[in-house]
GROMACS .gro file of C-alpha atoms in nm:
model
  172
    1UNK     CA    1   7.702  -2.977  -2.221
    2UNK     CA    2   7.435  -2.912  -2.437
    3UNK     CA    3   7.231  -3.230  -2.358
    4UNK     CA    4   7.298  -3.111  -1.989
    5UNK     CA    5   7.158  -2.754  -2.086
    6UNK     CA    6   6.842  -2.917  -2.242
    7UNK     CA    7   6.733  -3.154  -1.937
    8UNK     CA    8   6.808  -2.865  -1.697
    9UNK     CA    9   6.560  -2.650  -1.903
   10UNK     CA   10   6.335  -2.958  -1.918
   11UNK     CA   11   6.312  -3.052  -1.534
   12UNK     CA   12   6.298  -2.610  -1.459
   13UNK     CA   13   5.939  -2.633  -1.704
   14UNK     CA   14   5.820  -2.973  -1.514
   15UNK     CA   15   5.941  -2.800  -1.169
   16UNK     CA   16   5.739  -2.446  -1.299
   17UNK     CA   17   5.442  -2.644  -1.412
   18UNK     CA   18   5.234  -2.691  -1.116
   19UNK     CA   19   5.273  -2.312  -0.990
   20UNK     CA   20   5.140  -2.210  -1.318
   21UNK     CA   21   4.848  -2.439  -1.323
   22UNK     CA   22   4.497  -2.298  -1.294
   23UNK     CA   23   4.342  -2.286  -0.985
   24UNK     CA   24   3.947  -2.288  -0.969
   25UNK     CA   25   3.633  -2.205  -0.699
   26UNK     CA   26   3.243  -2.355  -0.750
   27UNK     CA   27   2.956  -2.028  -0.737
   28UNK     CA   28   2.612  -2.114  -0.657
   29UNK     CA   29   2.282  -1.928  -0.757
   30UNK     CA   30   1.942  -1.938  -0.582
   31UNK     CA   31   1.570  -1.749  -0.628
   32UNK     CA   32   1.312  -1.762  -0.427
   33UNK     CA   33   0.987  -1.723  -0.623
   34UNK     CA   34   0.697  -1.529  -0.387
   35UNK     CA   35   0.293  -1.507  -0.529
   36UNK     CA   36   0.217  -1.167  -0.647
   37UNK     CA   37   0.002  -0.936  -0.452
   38UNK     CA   38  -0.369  -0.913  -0.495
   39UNK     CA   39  -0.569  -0.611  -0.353
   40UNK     CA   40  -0.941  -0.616  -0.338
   41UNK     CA   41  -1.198  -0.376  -0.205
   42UNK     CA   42  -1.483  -0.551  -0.019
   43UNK     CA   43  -1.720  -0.185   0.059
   44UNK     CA   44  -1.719   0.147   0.005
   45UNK     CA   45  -1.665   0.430   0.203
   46UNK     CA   46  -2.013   0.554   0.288
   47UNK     CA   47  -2.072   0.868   0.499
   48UNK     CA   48  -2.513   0.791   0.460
   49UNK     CA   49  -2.714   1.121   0.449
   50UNK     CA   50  -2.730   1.407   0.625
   51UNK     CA   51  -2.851   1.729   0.698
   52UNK     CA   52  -2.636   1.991   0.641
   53UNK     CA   53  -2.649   2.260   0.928
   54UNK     CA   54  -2.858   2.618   0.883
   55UNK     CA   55  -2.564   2.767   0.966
   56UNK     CA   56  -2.183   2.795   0.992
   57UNK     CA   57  -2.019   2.456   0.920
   58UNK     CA   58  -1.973   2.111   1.084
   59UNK     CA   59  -1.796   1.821   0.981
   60UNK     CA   60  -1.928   1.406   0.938
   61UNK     CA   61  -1.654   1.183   1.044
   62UNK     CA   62  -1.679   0.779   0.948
   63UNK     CA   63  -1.403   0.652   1.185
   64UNK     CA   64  -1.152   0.359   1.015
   65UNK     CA   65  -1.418   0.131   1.207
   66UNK     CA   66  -1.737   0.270   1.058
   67UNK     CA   67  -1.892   0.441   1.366
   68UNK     CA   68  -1.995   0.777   1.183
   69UNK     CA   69  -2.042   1.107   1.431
   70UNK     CA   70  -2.154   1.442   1.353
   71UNK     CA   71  -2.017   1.823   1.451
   72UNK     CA   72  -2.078   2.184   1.407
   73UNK     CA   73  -2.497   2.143   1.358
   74UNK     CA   74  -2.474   1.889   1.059
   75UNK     CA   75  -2.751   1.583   1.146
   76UNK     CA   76  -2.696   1.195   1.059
   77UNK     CA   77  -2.982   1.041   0.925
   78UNK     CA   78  -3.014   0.645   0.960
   79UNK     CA   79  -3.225   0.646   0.639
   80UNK     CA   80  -3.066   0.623   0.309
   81UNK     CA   81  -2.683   0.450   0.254
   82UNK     CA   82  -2.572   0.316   0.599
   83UNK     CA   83  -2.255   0.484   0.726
   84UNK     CA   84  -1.943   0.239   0.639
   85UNK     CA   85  -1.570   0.240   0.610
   86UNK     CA   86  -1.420   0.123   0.309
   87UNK     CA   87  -1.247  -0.248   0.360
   88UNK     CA   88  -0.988  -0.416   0.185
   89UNK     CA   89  -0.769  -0.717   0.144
   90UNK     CA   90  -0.446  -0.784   0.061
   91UNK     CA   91  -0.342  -1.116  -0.048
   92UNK     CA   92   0.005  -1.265  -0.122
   93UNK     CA   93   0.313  -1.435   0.031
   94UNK     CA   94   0.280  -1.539   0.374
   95UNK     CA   95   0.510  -1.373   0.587
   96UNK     CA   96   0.646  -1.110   0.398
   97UNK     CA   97   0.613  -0.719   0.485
   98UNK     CA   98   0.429  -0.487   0.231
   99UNK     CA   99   0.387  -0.096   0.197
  100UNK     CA  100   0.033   0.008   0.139
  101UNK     CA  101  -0.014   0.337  -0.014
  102UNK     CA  102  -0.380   0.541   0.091
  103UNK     CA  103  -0.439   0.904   0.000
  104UNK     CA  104  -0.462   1.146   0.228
  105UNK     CA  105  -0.751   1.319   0.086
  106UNK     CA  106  -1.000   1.259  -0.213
  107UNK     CA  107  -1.242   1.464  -0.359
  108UNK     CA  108  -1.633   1.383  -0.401
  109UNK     CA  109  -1.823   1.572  -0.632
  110UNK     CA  110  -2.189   1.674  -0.756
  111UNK     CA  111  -2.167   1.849  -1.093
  112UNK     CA  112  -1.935   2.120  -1.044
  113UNK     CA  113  -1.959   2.143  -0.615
  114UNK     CA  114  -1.712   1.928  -0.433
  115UNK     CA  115  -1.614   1.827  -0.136
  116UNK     CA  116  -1.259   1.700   0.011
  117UNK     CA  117  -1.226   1.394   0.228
  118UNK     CA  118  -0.929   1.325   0.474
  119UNK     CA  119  -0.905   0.966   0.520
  120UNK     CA  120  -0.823   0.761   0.790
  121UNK     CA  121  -0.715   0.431   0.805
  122UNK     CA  122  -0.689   0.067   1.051
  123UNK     CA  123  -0.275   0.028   0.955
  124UNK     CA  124  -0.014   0.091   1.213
  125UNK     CA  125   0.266   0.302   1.015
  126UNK     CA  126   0.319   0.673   0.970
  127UNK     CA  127  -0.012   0.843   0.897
  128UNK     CA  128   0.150   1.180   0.760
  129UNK     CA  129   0.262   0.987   0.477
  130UNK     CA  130  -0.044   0.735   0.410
  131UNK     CA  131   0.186   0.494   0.326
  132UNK     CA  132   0.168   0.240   0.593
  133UNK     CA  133   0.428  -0.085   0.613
  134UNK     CA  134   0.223  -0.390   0.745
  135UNK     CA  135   0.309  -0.765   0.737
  136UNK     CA  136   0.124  -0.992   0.561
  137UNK     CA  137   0.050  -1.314   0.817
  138UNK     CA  138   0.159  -1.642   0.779
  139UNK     CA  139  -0.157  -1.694   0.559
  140UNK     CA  140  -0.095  -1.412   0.284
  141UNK     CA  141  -0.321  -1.160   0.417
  142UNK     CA  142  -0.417  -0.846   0.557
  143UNK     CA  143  -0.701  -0.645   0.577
  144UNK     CA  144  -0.770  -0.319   0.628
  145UNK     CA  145  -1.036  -0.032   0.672
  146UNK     CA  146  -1.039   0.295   0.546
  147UNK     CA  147  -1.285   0.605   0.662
  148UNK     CA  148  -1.276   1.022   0.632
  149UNK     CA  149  -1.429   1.299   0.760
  150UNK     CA  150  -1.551   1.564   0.543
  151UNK     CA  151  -1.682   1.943   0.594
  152UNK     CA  152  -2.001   2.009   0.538
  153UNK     CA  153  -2.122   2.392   0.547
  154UNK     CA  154  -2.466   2.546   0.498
  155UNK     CA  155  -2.420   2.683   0.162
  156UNK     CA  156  -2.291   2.329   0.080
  157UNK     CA  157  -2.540   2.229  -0.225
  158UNK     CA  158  -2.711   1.920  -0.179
  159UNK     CA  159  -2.727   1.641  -0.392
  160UNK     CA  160  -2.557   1.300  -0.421
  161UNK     CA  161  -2.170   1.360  -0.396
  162UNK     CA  162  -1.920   1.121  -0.518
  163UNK     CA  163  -1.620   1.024  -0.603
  164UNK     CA  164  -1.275   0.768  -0.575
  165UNK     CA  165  -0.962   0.701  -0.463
  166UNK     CA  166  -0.714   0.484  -0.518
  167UNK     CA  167  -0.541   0.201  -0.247
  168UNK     CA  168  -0.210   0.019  -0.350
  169UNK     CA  169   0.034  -0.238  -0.190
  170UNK     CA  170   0.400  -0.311  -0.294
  171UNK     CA  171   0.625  -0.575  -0.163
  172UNK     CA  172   0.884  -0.414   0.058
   0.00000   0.00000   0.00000
C-alpha cells in the first residue's frame, strides 16, 4: 500500500509538472537616431537710415520680405545700410517637424535711448506666440526671414541704434 501511495504521488508530480512549467514571450527594442539641428543666420535685420519726422511720430516697417515703407513723416533714405530682413536656416533631419521660437519684440539701443522692435516673420504658425511649428523638407531644411517695424518720433535722438535677438528651433 505504501509502494502504491508512493507511485500515485510520483505520477500526480509528473502529471503537475507541465502546468507549473514556465512559460516565456520575446521583447524587441528599436531607436531611430535623427541629425541634430543647426540654425544659422545668413543677414541682419537692417531698417537703413532715416529721417526722423519734425514732428509727432511715424513708424519704419521692414516687411518679413525686406521691402521697407515709411509712416507718420519719418523719410527712408537709400544711402547708408540697405533695408533687409534678417534670414535664417535651419538644418537637420529631413522630414521631421520643428518649433522655431522668434521674439516678439527686441530692443535697439544708442547709449542710454532705445528703441523697441516688433518683429515679423515668413513661418506659417501662430504669430501671438512667435513660436511657429514648420517642417523641415525632405532635404533637412528650412529657411526663414525675419523683419520689424519700429517707432520713430521727433524727439527720438539720432545716432546709430542697435541691438539683438535671439532665434531658436527644437525638434517637435
Amino acid at each position: 500500500m505504501k509502494t502504491l501511495i508512493a507511485v500515485a504521488a510520483l505520477v500526480l508530480t509528473a502529471v503537475a509538472a507541465p502546468a507549473m512549467a514556465q512559460s516565456s514571450a520575446t521583447g524587441s527594442g528599436s531607436i531611430t537616431v535623427i541629425r541634430p539641428l543647426t540654425i544659422t543666420k545668413t543677414a541682419d535685420l537692417k531698417f537703413g537710415t532715416v529721417v526722423r519726422p519734425g514732428t509727432g511720430s511715424g513708424t519704419v516697417v521692414v516687411s518679413a520680405a525686406g521691402a521697407r515703407s515709411v509712416t507718420g513723416g519719418v523719410v527712408g533714405l537709400t544711402s547708408g545700410d540697405t533695408p533687409a530682413a534678417a534670414a535664417f536656416s535651419v538644418a537637420g533631419e529631413g522630414g521631421q517637424s520643428v518649433s522655431v521660437t522668434i521674439p516678439a519684440t527686441f530692443s535697439m539701443a544708442n547709449g542710454s535711448d532705445t528703441l523697441t522692435v516688433t518683429t515679423s516673420n515668413s513661418l506659417t504658425g501662430s504669430a501671438a506666440s512667435q513660436t511657429l511649428s514648420n517642417a523641415l523638407g525632405s532635404a533637412g531644411s528650412l529657411a526663414f526671414s525675419v523683419g520689424g517695424s519700429v517707432p520713430v518720433g521727433s524727439t527720438t535722438t539720432t545716432g546709430a541704434y542697435t541691438g539683438t535677438f535671439t532665434v531658436s528651433a527644437a525638434y517637435n
